[in-house]
Short mmCIF file of C-alpha atoms in Angstrom, two decimals:
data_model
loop_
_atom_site.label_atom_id
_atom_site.label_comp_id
_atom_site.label_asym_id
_atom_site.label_seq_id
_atom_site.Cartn_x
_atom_site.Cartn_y
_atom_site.Cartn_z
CA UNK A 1 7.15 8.66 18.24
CA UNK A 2 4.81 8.62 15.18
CA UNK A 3 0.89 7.45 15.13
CA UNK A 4 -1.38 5.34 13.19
CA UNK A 5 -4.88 4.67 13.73
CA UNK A 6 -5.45 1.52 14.52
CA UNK A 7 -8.25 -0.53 12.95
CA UNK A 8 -8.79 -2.92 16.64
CA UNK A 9 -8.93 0.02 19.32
CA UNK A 10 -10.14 2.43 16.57
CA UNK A 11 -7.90 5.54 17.05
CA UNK A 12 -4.48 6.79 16.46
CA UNK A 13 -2.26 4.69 18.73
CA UNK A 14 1.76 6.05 18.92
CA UNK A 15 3.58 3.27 17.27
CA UNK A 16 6.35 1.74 20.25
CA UNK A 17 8.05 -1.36 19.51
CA UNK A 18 8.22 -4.45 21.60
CA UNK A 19 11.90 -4.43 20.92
CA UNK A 20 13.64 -1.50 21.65
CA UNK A 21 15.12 -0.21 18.07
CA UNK A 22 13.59 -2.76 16.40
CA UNK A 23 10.20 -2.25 14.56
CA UNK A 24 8.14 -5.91 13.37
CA UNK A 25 5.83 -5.50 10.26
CA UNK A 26 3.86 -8.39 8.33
CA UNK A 27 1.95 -7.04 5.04
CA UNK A 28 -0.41 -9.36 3.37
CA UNK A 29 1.12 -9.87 0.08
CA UNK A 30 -1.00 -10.03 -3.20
CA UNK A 31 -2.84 -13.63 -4.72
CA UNK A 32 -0.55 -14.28 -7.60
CA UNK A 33 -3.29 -14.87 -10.03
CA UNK A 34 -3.76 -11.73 -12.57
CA UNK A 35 -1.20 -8.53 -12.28
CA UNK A 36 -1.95 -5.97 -9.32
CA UNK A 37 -3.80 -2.86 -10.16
CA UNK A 38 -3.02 0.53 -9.07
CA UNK A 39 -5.58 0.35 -5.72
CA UNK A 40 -4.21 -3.00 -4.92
CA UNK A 41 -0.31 -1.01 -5.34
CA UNK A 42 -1.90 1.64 -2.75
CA UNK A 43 -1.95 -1.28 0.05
CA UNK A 44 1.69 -1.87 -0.93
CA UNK A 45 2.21 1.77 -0.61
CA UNK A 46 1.46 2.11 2.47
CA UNK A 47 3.73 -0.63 4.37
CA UNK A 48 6.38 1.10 2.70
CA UNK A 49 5.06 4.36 3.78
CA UNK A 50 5.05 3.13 8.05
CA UNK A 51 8.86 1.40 6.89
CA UNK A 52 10.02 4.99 5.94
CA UNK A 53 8.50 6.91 8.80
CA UNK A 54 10.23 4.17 11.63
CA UNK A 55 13.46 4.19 9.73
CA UNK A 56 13.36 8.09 10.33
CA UNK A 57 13.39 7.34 14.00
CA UNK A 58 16.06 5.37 13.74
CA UNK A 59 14.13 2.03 14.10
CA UNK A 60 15.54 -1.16 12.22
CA UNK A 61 12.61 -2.50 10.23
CA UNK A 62 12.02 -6.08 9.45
CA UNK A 63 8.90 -6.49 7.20
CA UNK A 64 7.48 -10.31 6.21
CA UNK A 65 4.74 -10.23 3.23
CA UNK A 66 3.55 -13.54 2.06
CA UNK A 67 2.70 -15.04 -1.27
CA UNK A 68 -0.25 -16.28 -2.12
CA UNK A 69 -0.24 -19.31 -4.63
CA UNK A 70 -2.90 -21.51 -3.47
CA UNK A 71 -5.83 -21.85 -1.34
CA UNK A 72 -7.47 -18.60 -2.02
CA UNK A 73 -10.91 -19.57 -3.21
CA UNK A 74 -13.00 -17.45 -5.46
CA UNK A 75 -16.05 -16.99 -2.12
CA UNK A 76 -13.34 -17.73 0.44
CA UNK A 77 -16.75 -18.42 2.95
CA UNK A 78 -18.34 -20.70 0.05
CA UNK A 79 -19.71 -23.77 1.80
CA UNK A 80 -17.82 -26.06 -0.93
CA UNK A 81 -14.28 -26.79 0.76
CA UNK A 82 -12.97 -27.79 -2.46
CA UNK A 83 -14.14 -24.62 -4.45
CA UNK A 84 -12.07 -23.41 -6.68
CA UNK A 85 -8.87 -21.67 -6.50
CA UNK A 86 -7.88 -18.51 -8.09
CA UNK A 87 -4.26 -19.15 -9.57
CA UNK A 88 -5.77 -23.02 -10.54
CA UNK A 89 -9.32 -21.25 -12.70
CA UNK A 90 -6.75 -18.45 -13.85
CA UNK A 91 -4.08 -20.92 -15.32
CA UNK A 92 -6.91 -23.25 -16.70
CA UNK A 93 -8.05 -20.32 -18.52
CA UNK A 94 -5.19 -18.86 -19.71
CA UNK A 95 -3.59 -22.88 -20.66
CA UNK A 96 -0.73 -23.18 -18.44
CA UNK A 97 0.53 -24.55 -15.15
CA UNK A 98 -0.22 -23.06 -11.69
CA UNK A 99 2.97 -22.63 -11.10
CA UNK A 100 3.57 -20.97 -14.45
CA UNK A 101 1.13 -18.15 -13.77
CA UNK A 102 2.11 -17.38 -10.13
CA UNK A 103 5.40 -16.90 -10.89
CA UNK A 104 4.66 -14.68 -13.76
CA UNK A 105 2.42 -12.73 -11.63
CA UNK A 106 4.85 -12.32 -8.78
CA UNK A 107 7.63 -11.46 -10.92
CA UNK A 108 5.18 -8.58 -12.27
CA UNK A 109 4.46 -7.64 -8.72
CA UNK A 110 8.05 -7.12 -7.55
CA UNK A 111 8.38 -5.05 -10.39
CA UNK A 112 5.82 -2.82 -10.04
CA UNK A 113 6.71 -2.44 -6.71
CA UNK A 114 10.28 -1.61 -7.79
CA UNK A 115 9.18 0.88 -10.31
CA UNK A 116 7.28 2.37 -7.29
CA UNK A 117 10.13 2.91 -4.87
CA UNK A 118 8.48 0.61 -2.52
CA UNK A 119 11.23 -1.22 -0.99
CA UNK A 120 10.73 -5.22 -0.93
CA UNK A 121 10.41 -7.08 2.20
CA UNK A 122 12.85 -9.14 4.30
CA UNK A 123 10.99 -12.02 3.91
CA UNK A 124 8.62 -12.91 1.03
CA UNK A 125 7.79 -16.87 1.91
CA UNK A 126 5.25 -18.50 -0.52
CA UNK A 127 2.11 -20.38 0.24
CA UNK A 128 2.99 -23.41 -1.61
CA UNK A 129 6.23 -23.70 -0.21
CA UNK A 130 5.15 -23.12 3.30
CA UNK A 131 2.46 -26.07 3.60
CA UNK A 132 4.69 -27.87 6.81
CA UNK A 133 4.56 -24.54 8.89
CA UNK A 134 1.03 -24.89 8.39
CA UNK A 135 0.05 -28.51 9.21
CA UNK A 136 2.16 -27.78 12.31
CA UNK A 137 -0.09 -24.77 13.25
CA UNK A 138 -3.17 -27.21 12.60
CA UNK A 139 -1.69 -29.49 14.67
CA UNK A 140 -1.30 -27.77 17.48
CA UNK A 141 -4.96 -25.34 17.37
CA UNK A 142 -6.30 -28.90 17.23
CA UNK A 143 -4.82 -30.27 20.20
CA UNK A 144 -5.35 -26.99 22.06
CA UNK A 145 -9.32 -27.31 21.23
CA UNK A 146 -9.55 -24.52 19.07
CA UNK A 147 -9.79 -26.62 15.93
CA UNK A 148 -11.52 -30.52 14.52
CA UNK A 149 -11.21 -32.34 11.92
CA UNK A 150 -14.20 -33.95 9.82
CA UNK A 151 -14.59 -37.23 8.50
CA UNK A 152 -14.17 -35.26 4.93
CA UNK A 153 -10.69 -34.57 5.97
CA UNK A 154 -11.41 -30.96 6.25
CA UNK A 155 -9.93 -28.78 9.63
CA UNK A 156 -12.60 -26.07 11.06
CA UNK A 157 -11.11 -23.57 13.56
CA UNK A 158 -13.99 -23.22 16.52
CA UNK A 159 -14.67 -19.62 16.12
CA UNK A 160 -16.32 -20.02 19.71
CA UNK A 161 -13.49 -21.02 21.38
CA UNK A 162 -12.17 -17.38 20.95
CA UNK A 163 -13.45 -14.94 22.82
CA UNK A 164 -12.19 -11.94 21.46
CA UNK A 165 -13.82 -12.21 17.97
CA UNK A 166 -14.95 -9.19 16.00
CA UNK A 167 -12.92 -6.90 17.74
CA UNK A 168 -11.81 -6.36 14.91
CA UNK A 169 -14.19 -6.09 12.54
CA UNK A 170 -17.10 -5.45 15.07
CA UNK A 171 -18.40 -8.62 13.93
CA UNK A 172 -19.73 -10.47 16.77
CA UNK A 173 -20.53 -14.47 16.31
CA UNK A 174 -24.02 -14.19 17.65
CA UNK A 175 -25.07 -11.89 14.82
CA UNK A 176 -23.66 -13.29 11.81
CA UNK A 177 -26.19 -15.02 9.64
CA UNK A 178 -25.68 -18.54 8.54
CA UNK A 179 -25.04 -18.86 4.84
CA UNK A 180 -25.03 -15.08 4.45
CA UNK A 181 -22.71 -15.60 1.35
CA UNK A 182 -23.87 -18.39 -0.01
CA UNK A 183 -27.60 -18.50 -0.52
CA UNK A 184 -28.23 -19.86 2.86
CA UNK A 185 -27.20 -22.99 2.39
CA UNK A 186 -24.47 -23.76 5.81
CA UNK A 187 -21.11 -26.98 5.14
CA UNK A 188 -22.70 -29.61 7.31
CA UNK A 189 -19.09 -30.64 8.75
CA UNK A 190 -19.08 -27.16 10.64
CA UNK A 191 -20.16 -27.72 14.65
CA UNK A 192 -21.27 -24.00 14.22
CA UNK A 193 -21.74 -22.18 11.29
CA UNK A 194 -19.36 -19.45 11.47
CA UNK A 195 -16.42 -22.10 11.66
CA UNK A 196 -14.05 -21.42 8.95
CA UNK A 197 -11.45 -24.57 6.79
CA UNK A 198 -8.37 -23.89 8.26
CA UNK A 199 -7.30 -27.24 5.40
CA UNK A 200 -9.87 -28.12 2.94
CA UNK A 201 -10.16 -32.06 2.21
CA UNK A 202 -9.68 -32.01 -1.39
CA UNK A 203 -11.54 -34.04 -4.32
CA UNK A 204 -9.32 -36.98 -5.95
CA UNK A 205 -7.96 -35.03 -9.27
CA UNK A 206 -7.51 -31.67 -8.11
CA UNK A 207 -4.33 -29.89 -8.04
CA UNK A 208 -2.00 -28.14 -5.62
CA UNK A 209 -3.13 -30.43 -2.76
CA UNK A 210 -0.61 -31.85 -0.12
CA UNK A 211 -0.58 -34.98 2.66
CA UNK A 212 -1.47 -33.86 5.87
CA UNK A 213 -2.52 -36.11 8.97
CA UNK A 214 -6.38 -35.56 8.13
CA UNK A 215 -6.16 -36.33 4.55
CA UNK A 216 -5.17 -34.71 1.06
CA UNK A 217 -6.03 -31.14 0.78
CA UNK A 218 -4.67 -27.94 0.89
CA UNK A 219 -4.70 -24.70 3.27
CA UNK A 220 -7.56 -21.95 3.91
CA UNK A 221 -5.92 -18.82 2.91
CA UNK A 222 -6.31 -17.34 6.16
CA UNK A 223 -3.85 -20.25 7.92
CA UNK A 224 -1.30 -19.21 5.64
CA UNK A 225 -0.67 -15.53 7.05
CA UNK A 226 -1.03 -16.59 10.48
CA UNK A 227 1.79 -19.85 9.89
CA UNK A 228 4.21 -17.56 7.65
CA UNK A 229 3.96 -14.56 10.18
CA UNK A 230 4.69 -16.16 12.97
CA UNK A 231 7.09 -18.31 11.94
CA UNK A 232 9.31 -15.18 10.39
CA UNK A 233 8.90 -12.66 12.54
CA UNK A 234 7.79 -14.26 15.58
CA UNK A 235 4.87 -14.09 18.47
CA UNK A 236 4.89 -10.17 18.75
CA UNK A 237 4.21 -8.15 15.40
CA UNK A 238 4.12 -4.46 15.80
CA UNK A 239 2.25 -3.41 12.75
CA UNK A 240 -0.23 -5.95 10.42
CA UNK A 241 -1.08 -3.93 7.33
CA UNK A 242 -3.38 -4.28 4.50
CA UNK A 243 -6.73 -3.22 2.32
CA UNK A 244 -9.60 -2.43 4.00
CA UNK A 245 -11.27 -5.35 2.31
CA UNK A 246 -9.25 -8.04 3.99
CA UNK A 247 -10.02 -7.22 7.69
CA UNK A 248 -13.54 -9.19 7.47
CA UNK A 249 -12.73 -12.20 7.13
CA UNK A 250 -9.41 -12.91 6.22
CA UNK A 251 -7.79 -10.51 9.46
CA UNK A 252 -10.27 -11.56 11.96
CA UNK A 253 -9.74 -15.36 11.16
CA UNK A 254 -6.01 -14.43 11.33
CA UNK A 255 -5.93 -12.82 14.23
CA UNK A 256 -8.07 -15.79 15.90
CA UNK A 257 -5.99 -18.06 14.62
CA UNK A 258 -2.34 -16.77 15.87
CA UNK A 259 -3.93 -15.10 19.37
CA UNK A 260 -5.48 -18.81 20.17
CA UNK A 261 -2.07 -20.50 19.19
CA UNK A 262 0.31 -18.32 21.56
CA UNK A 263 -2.16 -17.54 24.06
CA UNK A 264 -2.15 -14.14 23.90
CA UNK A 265 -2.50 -10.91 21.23
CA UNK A 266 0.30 -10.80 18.62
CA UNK A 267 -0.28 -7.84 16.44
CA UNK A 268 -0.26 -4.87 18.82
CA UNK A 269 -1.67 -2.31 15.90
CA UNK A 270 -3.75 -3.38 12.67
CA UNK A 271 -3.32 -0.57 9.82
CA UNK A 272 -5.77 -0.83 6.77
CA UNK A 273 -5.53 1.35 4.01
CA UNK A 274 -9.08 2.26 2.07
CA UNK A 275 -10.47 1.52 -1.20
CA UNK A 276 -9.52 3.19 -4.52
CA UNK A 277 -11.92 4.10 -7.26
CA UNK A 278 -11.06 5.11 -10.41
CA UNK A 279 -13.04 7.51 -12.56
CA UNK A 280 -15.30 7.13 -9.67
CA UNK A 281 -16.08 3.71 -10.37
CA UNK A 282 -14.46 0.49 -8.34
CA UNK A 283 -11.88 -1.15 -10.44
CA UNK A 284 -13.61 -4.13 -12.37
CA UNK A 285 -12.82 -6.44 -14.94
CA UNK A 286 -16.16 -6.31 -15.67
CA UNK A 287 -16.38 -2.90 -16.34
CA UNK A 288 -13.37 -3.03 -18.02
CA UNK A 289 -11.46 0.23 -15.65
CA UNK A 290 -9.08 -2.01 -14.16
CA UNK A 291 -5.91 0.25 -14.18
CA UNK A 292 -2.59 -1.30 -13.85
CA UNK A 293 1.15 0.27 -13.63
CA UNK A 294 1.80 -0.73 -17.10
CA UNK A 295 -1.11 1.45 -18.20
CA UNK A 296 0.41 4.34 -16.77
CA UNK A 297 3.75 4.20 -18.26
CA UNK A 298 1.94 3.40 -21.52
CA UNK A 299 0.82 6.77 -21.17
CA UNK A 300 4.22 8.49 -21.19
CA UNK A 301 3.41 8.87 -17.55
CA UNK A 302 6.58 8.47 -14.85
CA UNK A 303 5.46 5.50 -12.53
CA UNK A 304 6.34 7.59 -9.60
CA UNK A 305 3.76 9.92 -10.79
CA UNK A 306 1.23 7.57 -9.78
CA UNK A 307 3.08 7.23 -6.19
CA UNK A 308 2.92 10.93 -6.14
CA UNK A 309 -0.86 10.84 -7.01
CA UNK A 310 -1.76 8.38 -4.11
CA UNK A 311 0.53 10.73 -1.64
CA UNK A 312 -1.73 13.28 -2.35
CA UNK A 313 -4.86 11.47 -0.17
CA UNK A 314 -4.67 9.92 2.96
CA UNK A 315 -4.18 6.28 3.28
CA UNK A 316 -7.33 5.85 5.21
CA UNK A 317 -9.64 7.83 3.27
CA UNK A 318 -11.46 6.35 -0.25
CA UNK A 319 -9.83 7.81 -3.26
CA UNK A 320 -10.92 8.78 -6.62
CA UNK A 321 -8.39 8.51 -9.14
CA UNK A 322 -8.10 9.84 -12.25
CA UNK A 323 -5.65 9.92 -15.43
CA UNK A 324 -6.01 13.93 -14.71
CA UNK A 325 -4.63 13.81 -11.42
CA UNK A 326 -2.13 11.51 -12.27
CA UNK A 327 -1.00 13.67 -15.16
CA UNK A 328 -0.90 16.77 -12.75
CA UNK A 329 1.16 14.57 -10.68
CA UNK A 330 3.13 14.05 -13.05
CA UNK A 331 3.67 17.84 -14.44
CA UNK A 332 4.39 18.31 -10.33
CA UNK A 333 7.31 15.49 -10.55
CA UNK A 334 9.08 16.36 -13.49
CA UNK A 335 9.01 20.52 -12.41
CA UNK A 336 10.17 19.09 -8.89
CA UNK A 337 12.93 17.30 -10.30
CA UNK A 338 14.20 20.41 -12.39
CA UNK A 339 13.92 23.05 -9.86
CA UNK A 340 16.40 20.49 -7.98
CA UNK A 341 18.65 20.45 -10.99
CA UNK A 342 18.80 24.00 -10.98
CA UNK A 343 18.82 24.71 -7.17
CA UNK A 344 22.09 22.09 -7.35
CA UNK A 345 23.92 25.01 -9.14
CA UNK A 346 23.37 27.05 -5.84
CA UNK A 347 25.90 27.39 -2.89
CA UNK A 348 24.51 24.38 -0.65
CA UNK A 349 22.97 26.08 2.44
CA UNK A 350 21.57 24.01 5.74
CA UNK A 351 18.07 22.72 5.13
CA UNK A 352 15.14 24.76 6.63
CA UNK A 353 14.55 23.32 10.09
CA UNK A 354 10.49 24.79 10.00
CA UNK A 355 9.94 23.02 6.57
CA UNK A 356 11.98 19.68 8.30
CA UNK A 357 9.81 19.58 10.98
CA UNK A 358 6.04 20.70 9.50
CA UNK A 359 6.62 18.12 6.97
CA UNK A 360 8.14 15.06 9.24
CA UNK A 361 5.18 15.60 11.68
CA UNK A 362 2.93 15.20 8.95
CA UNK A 363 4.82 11.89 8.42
CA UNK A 364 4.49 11.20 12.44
CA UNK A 365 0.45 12.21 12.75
CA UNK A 366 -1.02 9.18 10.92
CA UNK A 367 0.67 8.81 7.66
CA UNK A 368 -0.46 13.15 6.61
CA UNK A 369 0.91 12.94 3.18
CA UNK A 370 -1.37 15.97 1.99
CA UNK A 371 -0.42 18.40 4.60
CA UNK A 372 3.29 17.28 4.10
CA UNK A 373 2.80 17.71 0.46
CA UNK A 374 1.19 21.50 1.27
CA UNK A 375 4.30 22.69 2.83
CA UNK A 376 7.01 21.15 0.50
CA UNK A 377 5.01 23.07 -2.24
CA UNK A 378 4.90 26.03 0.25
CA UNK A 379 8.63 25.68 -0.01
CA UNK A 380 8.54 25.85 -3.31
CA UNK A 381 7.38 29.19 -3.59
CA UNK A 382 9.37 30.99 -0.79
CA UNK A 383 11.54 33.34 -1.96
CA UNK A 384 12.69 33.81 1.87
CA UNK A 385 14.94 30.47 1.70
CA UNK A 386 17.59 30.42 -0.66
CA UNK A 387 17.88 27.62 -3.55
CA UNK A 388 20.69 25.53 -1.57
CA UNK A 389 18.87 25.24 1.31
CA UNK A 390 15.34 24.22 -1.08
CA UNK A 391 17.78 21.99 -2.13
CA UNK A 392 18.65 20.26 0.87
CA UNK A 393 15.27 19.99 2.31
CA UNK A 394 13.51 18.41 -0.70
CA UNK A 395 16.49 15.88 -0.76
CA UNK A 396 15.99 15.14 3.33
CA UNK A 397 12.39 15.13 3.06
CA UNK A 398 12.61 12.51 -0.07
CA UNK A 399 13.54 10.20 1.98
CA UNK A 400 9.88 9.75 3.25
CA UNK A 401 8.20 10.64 -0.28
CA UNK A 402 10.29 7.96 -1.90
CA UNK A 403 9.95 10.27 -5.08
CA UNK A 404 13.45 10.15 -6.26
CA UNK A 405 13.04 14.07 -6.77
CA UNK A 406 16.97 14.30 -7.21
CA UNK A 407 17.44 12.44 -10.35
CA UNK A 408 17.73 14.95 -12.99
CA UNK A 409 20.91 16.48 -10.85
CA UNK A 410 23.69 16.80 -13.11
CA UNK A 411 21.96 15.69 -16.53
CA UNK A 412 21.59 18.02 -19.55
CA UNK A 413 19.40 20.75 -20.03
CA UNK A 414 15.55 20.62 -21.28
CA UNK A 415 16.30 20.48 -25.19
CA UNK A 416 14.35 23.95 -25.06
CA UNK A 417 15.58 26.24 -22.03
CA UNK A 418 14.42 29.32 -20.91
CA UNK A 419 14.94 32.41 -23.19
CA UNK A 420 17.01 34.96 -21.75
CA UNK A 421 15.35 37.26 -19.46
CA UNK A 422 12.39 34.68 -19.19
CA UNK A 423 13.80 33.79 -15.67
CA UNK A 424 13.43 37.13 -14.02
CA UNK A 425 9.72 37.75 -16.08
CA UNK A 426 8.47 34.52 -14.00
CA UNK A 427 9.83 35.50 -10.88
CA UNK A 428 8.13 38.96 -11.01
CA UNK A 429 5.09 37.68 -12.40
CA UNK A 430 5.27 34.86 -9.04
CA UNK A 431 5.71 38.31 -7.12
CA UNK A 432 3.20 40.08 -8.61
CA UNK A 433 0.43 37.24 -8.12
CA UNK A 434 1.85 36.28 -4.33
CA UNK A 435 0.81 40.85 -3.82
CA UNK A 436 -2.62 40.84 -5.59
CA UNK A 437 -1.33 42.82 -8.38
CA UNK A 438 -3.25 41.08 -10.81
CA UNK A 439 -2.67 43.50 -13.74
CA UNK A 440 0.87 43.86 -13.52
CA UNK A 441 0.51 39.74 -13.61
CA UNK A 442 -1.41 39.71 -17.08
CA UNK A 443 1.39 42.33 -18.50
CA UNK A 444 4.09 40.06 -17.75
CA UNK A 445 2.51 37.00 -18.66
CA UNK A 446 1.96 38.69 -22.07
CA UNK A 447 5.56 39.68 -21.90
CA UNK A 448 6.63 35.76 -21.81
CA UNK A 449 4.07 34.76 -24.47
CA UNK A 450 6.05 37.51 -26.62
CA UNK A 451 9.16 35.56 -26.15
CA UNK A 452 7.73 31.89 -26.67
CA UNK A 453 6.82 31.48 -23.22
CA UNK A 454 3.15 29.97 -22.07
CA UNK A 455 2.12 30.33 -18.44
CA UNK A 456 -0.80 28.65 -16.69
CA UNK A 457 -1.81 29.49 -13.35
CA UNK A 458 -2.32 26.24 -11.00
CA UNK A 459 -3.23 25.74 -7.10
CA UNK A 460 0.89 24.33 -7.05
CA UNK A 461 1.88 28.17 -8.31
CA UNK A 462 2.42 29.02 -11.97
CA UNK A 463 3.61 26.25 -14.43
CA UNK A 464 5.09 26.83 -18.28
CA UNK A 465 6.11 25.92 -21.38
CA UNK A 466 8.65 26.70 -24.11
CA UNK A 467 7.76 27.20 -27.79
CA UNK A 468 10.15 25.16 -29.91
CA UNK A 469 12.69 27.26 -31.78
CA UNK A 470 12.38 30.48 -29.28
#
C-alpha cells in the first residue's frame, strides 16, 4: 500500500481504506472570488496526485471538493461577524453580482484544472447552495452542547467542549491569545474567546444571507466543509487534503466541528501540501508576482509544463518557482513527447519491470515525484532497453505523471528534422560523454554544428536544435 505523511500523527502513515476497494477523499476547493494562481493549482495537484496513486492499486476513488461562494471573510477570526465577504468586496469592486463573479471564477477554475490533467471531482457542491445541510449541522452541535446561539443571532461552536483540539495544528486552547488577529480587541457574544461563528447574524442590507432558526445570516466558512463533506461522502473520510495555510484555522475548526457531530474522528489522514514562492517571493497582488495558468500559456509555454515543473519538488516541501524552470520543463515535455513519437516506430517490446517498479514506489513512498522523475530520465538515456520497451514504460508510468507524454504519436514531423547522419553523431557523442571521453565529445559536437546542428549539455542529458534550411 502507498504512504503519506500525515499532518495529525505527523509521519508517513500507509494509506488503508475503511472500505475495502474503495478510497474516500474531500479536497477543500478554492473561494471563487479572483482566478487561482499557480501555488493555489499545486494544492489541486496534489489530490489528483493521491487519486492517481490509489487508482494504481486498484482502489475506486470518490473525491468531494467544495465551492466556496460565501461566508469566507477577508480575517476569517475578525471579531466583526458581519465582516466582509470575499466574492461580495470582489463583485462590488469589479460592478457585478455575487453570483456573476463566482461563477466566472469557478468556470476559470475547472478549466485550469482541465488544462492541468487534474481530473475533477465526483462531487463539487457549492456553499450557497448547500445552506440547509448546514443549519441542520448547527442544529444538531447545538443540541449536543457543542454550540450557542447569541442574542445577535450569531452560532459559536464551544471550542472547549472538544477535547482533542490542536492536534492538529499543535495549537492548544490554553495558549492562544485573545484577539491575537485583531488588535486585541475579543466579540463579546463569545463564552470564551477562542469560540469561532459557525453562522454569523447578519446586518439588515447585506447580501447572500439566508433564514435560519437564530436569525438572518449566513455560514462561517469552516461549517461549510464539515456540512458538504459529510453529507457526500459520509462519517469516515480517508484522506482531507489541502494548503498548508488552511490547517490553522479553517482544518482544526473542521475537524472539531465533524468529530463533535458523529462522536468520533472522521478523517483518518490529513495531507497538506506547502507553500509556493515564485521568484522567491510569496505570490502577492501587492507585489504584483501573482502568476496564473493563463500567464503561462501566454508565454508559448504548454500548461502541462507547469504540472511538470511542480512534479519536480515534493508536495510537502516550499517551492521556488521560476519562469526558468518552467521553461526547462517545458524543453523536457516537448523532447519527451518526441522521443515517444519516434520510439512508436519501434517493434513494441514489454515495459522494463526495474524502471516500473523504482518509479511506482516513488509514487507509493509519500508522493516522491523527484526520484520518480530521476529514473524515467535515467530511462531516457539507457541504451540497454530498446525504444519499444522506453515506449511502453513512459506510457504505463504516465498514468501517474498525468503528462500526456504520448500525444505527438502519429503526428507529422518537426518542420526541421534531423539531417542525415545527425542521428548516429548524437548517439556517439551521448556515448562518448556517458565514458569520460570528453574530447572525442567536443569533436562530434563540432561535427553537428557543421551540419546545422546545436547541442547543449544539461543535467537531463544533451538537448538540440536544428538550423532552419539545413
Amino acid at each position: 500500500m502507498f504512504r503519506l505523511y500525515d499532518t495529525r500523527t505527523r509521519q508517513a502513515e500507509a494509506i488503508v481504506p475503511a472500505r475495502r476497494g474503495e478510497l474516500r477523499m474531500y479536497s477543500c476547493g478554492p473561494t471563487v472570488y479572483r482566478a487561482a494562481h499557480v501555488g493555489n493549482l499545486r494544492t489541486f495537484l496534489l489530490a489528483d496526485l493521491i487519486r492517481r496513486t490509489a487508482e494504481r492499486r486498484r482502489l475506486t476513488v470518490i473525491v468531494g471538493q467544495n465551492i466556496t461562494d460565501v461566508g469566507h471573510l477577508a480575517d476569517d477570526l475578525e471579531p466583526d461577524p458581519g465582516g466582509e465577504d470575499k466574492v461580495l468586496a470582489q463583485a462590488r469592486a469589479e460592478g457585478v453580482t455575487a453570483g456573476q463573479l463566482a461563477r466566472r471564477h469557478e468556470d476559470g477554475f475547472r478549466a485550469d484544472c482541465a488544462a492541468l490533467n487534474i481530473r475533477p471531482p465526483d462531487f463539487s457542491p457549492r456553499a450557497s447552495e448547500s445552506i440547509g445541510l448546514m443549519t441542520e449541522m448547527i442544529a444538531k452541535l447545538i443540541e449536543t452542547g457543542h454550540a450557542y446561539a447569541t442574542p445577535g443571532g450569531s452560532v459559536y461552536f464551544d471550542a472547549r467542549s472538544f477535547p482533542g483540539y490542536g492536534e492538529l495544528s499543535g495549537n492548544r486552547l490554553g495558549a492562544l491569545r485573545p484577539g491575537h488577529r485583531s488588535g486585541g480587541e475579543i466579540d463579546g457574544q463569545k463564552r470564551f474567546h477562542a469560540d469561532w461563528a459557525l453562522w454569523k447574524g447578519a446586518r439588515p442590507g447585506r447580501e447572500l444571507t439566508w433564514p435560519a432558526p437564530w436569525g438572518t445570516g449566513f455560514p462561517g466558512w469552516h461549517t461549510e466543509c464539515s456540512a458538504m463533506s459529510l453529507h457526500y461522502l459520509g462519517d469516515v473520510i480517508d484522506v482531507h487534503t489541502g494548503g498548508i495555510d488552511l490547517r490553522f484555522p479553517h482544518h482544526e475548526d473542521e475537524r472539531a466541528q465533524s468529530d463533535a457531530i458523529t462522536g468520533h474522528e472522521v478523517v483518518r489522514h490529513w495531507v497538506h501540501g506547502e507553500h509556493v514562492l515564485f521568484e522567491g517571493r510569496k505570490m502577492a497582488k501587492s507585489a504584483g508576482n501573482v502568476v496564473l495558468l493563463g500567464d503561462v500559456t501566454d508565454r508559448g509555454l504548454d500548461p502541462l509544463a507547469l504540472r511538470l515543473a511542480l512534479l519536480e519538488h515534493r508536495y510537502r516541501q516550499q517551492l521556488n518557482l521560476t519562469w526558468d524552470t518552467i521553461q526547462a520543463a517545458d524543453k523536457t515535455l516537448r523532447r519527451w513527447r518526441q522521443r515517444m513519437a519516434d520510439w512508436a516506430r519501434s517493434p513494441s517490446k514489454p515495459m522494463s519491470a526495474p524502471y516500473v517498479s523504482d518509479i511506482t514506489a516513488g509514487f507509493d513512498d509519500d508522493l516522491d515525484t523527484p526520484a520518480a522523475l530521476r529514473r524515467l530520465r535515467e530511462l531516457e538515456q539507457d541504451d540497454a532497453v530498446a525504444p519499444g520497451s522506453k515506449f511502453e514504460t513512459f506510457a504505463h508510468v504516465d498514468r501517474l505523471l498525468g503528462l500526456d507524454l504520448a500525444s505527438d504519436v502519429g503526428r507529422p514531423a518537426a518542420p526541421w528534422p534531423l539531417p542525415d547522419g545527425a542521428g548516429d553523431l548524437l548517439a556517439a557523442r551521448a556515448a562518448a560523454r556517458r565514458g569520460r571521453d570528453f574530447a572525442a565529445a567536443d569533436r562530434l559536437r563540432d561535427a553537428l554544428a557543421a551540419i546545422g546542428v546545436t547541442v547543449a549539455d544539461t543535467p537531463a542529458g544533451q538537448e538540440w536544435t536544428v538550423r532552419p534550411g539545413r
